[in-house]
mmCIF file of C-alpha atoms in Angstrom:
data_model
loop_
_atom_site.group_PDB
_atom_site.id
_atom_site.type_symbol
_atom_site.label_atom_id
_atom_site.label_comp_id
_atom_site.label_asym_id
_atom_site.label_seq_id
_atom_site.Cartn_x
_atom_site.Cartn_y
_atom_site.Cartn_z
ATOM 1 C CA UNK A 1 16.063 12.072 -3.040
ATOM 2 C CA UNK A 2 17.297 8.290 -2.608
ATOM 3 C CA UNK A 3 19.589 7.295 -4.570
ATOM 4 C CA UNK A 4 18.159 4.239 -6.449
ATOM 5 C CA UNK A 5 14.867 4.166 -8.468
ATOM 6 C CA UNK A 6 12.085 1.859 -7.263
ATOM 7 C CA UNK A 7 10.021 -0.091 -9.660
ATOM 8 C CA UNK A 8 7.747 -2.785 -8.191
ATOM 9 C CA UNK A 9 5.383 -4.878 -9.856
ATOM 10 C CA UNK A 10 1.772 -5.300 -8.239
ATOM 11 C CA UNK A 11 0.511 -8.526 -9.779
ATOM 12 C CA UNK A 12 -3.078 -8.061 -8.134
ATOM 13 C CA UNK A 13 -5.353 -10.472 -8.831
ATOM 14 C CA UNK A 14 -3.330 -12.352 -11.547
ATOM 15 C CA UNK A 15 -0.867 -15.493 -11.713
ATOM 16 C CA UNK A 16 -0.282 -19.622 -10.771
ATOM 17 C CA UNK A 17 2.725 -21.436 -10.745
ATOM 18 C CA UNK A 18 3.067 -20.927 -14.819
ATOM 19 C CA UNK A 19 4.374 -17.201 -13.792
ATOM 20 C CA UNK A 20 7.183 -18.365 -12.237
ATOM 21 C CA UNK A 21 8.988 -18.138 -15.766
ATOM 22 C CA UNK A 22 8.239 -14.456 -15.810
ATOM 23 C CA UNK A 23 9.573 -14.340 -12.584
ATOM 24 C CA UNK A 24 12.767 -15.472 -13.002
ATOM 25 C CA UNK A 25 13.186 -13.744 -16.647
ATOM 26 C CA UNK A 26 12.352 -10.311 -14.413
ATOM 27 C CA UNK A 27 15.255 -11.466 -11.396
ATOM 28 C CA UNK A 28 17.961 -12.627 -13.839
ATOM 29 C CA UNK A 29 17.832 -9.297 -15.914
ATOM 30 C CA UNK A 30 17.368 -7.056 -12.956
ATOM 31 C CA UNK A 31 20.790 -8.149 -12.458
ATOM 32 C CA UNK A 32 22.096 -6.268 -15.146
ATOM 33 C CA UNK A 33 20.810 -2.997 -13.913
ATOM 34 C CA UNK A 34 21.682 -2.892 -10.426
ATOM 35 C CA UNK A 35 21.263 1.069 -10.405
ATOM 36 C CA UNK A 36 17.805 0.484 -10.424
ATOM 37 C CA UNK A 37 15.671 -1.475 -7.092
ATOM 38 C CA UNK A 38 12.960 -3.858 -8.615
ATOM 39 C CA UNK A 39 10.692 -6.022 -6.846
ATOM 40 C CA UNK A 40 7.176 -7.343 -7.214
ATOM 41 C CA UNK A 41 4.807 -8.325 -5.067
ATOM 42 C CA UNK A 42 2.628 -11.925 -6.574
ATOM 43 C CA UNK A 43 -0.813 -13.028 -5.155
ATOM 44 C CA UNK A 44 -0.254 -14.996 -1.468
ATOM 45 C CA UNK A 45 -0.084 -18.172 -3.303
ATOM 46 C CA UNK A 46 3.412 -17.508 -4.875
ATOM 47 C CA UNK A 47 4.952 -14.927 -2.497
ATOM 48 C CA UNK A 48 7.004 -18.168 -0.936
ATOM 49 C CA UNK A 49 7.274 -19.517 -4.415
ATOM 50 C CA UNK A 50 9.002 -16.136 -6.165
ATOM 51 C CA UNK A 51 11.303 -15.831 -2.987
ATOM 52 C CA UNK A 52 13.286 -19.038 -3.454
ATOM 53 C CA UNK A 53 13.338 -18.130 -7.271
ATOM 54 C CA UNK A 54 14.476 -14.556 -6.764
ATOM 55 C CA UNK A 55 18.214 -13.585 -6.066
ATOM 56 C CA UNK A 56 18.007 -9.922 -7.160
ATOM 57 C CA UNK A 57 14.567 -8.881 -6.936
ATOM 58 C CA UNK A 58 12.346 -7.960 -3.645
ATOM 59 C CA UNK A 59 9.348 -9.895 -2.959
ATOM 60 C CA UNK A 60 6.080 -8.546 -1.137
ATOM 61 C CA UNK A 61 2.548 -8.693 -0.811
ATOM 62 C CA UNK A 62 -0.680 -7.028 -1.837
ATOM 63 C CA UNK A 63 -2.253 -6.683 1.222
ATOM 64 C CA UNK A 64 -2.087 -7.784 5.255
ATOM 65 C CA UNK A 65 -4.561 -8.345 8.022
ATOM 66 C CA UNK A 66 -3.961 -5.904 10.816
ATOM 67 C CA UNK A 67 -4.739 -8.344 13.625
ATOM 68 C CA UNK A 68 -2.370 -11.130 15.290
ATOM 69 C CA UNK A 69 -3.347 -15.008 14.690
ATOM 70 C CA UNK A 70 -6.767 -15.662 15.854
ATOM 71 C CA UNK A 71 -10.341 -16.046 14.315
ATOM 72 C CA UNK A 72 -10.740 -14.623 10.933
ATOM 73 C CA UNK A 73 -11.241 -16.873 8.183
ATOM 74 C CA UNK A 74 -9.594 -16.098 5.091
ATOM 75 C CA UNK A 75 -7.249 -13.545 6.365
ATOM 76 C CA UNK A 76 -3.430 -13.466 5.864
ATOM 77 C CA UNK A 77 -1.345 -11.171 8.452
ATOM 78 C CA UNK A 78 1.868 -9.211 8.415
ATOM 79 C CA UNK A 79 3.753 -12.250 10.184
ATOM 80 C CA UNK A 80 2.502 -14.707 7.870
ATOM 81 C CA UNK A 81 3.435 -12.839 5.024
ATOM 82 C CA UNK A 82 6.903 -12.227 6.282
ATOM 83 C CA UNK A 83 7.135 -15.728 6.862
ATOM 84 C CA UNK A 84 6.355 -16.664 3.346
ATOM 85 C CA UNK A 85 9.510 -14.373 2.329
ATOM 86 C CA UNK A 86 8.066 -11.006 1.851
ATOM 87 C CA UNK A 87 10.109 -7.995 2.868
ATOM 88 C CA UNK A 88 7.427 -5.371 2.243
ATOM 89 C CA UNK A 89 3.540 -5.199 1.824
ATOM 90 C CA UNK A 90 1.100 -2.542 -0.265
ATOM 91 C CA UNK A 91 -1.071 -0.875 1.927
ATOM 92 C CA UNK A 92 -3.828 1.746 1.371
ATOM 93 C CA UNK A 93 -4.403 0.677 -2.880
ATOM 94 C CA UNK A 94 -7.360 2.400 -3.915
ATOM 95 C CA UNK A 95 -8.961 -1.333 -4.906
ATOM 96 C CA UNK A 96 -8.358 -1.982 -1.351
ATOM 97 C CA UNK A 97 -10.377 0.931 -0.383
ATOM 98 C CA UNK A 98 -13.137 1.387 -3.278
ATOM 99 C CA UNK A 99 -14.007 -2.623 -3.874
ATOM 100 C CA UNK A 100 -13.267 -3.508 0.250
ATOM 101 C CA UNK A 101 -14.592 -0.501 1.883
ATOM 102 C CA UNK A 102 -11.289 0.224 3.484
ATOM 103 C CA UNK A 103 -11.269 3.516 5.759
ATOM 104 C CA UNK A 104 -8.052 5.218 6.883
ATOM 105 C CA UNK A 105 -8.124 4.563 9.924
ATOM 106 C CA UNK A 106 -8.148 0.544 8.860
ATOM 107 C CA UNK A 107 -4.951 0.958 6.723
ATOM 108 C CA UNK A 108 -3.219 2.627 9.708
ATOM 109 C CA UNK A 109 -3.545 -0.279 11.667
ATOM 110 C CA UNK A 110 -2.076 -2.655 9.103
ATOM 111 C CA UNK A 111 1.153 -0.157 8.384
ATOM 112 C CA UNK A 112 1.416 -0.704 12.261
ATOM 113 C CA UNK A 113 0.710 -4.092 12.308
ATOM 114 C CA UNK A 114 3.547 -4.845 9.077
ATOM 115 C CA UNK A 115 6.201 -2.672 10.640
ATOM 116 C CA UNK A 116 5.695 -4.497 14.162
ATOM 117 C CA UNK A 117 6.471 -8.021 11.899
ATOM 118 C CA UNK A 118 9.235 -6.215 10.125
ATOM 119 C CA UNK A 119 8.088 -5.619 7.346
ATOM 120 C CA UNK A 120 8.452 -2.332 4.789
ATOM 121 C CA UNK A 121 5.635 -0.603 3.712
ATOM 122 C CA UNK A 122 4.264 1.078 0.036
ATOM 123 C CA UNK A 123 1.721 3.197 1.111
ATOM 124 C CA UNK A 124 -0.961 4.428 -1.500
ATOM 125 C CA UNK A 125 -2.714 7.100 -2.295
ATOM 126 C CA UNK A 126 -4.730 8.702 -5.116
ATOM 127 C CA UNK A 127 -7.864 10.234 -5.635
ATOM 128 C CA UNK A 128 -10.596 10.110 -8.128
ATOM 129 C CA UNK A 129 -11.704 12.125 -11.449
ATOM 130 C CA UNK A 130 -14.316 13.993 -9.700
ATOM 131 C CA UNK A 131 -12.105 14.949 -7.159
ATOM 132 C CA UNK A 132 -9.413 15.994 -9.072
ATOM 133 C CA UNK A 133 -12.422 18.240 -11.183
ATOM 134 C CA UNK A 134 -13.179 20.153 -8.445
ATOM 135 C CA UNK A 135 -10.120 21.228 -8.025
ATOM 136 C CA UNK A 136 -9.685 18.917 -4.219
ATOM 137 C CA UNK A 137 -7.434 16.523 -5.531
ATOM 138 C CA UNK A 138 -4.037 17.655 -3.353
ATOM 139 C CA UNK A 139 -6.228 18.054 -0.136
ATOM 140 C CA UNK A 140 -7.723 14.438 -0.822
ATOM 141 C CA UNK A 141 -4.333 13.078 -1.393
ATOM 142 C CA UNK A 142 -2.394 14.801 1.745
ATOM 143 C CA UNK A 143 -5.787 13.917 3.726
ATOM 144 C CA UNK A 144 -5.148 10.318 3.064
ATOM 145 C CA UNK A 145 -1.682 10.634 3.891
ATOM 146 C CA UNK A 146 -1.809 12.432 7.488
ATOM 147 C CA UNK A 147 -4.311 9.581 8.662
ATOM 148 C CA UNK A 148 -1.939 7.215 7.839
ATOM 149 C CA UNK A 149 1.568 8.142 7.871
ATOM 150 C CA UNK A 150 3.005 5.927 10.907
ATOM 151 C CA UNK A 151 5.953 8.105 13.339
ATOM 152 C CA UNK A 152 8.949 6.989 14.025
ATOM 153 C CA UNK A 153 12.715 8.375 12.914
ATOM 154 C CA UNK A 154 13.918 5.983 10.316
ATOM 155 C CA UNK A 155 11.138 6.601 7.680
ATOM 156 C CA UNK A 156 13.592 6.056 4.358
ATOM 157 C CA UNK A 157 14.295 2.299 5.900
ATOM 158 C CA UNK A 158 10.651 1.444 6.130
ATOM 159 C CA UNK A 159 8.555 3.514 4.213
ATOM 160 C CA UNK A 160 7.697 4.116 0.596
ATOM 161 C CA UNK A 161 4.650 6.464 -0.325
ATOM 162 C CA UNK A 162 2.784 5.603 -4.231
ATOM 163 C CA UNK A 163 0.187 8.323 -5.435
ATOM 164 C CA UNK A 164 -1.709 6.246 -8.183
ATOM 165 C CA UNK A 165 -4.595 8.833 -9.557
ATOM 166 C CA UNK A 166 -7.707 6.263 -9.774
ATOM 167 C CA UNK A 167 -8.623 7.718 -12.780
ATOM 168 C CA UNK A 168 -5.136 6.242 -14.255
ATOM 169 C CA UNK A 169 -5.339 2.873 -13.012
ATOM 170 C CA UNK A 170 -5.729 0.258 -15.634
ATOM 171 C CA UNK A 171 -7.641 3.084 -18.159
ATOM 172 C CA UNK A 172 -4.401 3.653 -20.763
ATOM 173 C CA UNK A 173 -4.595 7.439 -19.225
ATOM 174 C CA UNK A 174 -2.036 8.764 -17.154
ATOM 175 C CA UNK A 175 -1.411 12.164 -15.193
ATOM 176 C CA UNK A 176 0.789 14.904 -17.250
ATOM 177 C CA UNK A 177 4.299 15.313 -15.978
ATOM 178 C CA UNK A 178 3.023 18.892 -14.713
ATOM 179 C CA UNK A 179 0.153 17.402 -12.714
ATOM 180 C CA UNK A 180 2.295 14.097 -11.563
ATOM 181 C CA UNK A 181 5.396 16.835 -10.179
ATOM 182 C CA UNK A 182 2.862 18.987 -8.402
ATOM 183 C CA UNK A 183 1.437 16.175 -6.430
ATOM 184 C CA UNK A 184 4.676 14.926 -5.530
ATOM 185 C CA UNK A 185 5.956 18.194 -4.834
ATOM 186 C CA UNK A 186 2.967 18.512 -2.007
ATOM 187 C CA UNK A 187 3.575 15.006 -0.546
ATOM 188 C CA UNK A 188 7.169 15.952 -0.193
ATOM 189 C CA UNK A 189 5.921 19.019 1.426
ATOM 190 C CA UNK A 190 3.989 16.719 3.769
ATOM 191 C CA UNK A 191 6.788 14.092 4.331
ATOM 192 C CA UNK A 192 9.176 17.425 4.852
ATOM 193 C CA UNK A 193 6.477 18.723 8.093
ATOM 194 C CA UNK A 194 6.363 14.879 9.037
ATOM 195 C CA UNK A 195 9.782 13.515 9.170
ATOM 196 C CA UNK A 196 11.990 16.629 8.662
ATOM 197 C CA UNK A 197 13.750 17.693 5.711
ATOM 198 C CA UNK A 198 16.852 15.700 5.786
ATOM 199 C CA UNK A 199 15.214 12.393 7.009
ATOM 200 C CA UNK A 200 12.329 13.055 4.194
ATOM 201 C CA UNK A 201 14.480 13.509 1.111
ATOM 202 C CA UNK A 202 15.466 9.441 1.538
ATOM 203 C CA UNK A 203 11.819 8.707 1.282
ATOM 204 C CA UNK A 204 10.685 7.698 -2.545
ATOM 205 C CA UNK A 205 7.754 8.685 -3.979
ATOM 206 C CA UNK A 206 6.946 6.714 -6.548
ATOM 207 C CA UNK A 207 4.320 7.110 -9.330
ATOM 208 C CA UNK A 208 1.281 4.109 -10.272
ATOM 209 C CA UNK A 209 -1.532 4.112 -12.698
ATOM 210 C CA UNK A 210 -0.811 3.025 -16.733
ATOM 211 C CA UNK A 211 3.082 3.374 -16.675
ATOM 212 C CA UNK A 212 4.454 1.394 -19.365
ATOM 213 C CA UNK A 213 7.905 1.193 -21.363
ATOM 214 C CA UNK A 214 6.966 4.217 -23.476
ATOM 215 C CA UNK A 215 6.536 6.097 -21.117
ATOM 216 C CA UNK A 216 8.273 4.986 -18.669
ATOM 217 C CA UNK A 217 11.260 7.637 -19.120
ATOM 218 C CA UNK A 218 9.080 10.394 -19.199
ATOM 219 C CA UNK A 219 7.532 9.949 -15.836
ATOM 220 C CA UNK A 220 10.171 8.884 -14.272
ATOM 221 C CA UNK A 221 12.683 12.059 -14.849
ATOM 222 C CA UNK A 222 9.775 13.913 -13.406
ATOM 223 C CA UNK A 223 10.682 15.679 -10.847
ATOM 224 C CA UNK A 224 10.024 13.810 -7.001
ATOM 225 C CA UNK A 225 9.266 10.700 -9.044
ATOM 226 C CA UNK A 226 11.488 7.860 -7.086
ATOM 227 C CA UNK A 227 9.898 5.010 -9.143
ATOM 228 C CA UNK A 228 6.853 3.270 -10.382
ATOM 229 C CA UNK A 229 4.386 1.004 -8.762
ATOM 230 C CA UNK A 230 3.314 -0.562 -11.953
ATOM 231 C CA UNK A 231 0.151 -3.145 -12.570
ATOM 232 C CA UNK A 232 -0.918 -4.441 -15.660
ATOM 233 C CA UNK A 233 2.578 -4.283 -17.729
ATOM 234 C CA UNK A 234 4.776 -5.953 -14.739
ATOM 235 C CA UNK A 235 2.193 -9.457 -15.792
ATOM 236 C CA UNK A 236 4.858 -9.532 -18.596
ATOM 237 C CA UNK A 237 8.778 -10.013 -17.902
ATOM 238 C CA UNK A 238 9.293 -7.705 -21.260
ATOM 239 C CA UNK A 239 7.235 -5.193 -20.773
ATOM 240 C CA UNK A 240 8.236 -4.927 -17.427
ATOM 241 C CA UNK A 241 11.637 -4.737 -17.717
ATOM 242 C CA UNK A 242 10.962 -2.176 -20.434
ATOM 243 C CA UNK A 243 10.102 0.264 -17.642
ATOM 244 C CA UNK A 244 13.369 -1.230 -15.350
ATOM 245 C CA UNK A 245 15.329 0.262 -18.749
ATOM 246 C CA UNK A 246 13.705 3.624 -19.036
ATOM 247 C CA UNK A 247 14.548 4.110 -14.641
ATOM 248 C CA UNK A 248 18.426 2.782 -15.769
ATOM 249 C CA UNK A 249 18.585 5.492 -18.531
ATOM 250 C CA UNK A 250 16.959 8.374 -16.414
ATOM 251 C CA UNK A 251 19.679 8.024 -13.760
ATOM 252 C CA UNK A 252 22.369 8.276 -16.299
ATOM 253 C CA UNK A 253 20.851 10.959 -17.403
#
């Protein structure tokens, strides 16, 4: 597995200027646990705003437009964003797909498009209650996955997968540590078949949906857990940094 835990904070939907503070609280102590890779990824509106702030932490987006410049009002690409300062983008976030009607083969064209600007890519995946009830969720998941997973050789440089169960988004529930290392333990399967066994083992995996400091350390010394792709409690430089502390403490584990 690579070597450093990756926690990265998806701000969604939330944050002006006045976050800036949190910002910097969450650089400046990131310093102090350097075995541990943070970054977040703000709204558009601060991406260029949190890069000149940051000296430690990584800075992404949310989301890119697949296309090059041209007619679509509203839309941000992958060359804009890297412009603004951001090294890596979320792709594939099941708010993306569920509130924006995004298909697979959609979010396969962005991963394309960020790579081609340089960019690194978190790619999501997850499935719903009812499909985890009837017993589908690891075909769902690895489904997902084989529309999108981009080929080339150097997949730990430029790719980071994040299976975030819908069902534990934002609802205080979260997956069991056997449920969380059996999904994992399938997309590592997948990356294994993909990418080959030696090239695969670099790739994180990292783990979304209600991860907070207190239970942070518990999901994280899962096994095939690389990190955390954590919403709500990354709004909040303590909290945050809670979960930054239980990653440092699992790896001296």
């Amino acid at each position: 597995m690579a070597e450093r835990p990756y926690i990265v904070g998806n701000w969604k939907m939330n944050g002006t200027r006045a976050m800036l503070s949190e910002a910097r609280a969450i650089d400046r102590a990131a310093q102090r646990y350097m075995k541990v890779e943070v970054a977040v990824a703000p709204p558009y509106t601060l991406i260029h705003a949190v890069h000149k702030e940051a000296e430690q932490i990584g800075v992404g987006a949310q989301d890119c437009h697949p296309g090059e410049e041209g007619a679509h009002t509203g839309d941000i690409n992958a060359s804009m964003i890297a412009d603004a300062g951001a090294k890596f983008v979320i792709l594939g976030h099941s708010e993306r797909r569920q509130d924006h009607g995004e298909t697979d083969e959609l979010i396969n064209a962005k991963i394309e498009s960020a790579l081609d600007a340089g960019l690194r890519v978190i790619l999501c995946c997850g499935e719903t209650l009812e499909t985890r009830d009837a017993g589908e969720a690891e075909a769902f998941v690895l489904a997902q996955l084989k529309a999108a997973l981009p080929a080339f050789q150097d997949p730990a440089e430029r790719l980071t997968i994040a299976y975030e169960p819908i069902w534990a988004i934002g609802t205080g529930r979260t997956a069991t540590p056997d449920d969380i290392a059996a999904m994992h333990g399938a997309i590592r399967g997948l990356l294994d078949e993909t990418y080959g066994a030696e090239a695969s083992a670099q790739v994180r995996i990292l783990y979304g949906g209600s991860v907070k400091p207190d239970n942070a350390r518990e999901i994280l010394a899962t096994p095939e857990v690389g990190g955390a792709l954590v919403g709500g409690a990354s709004l909040s430089a303590e909290n945050f940094l809670g979960i930054v502390v239980g990653a440092s403490e699992t790896e001296e584990v």
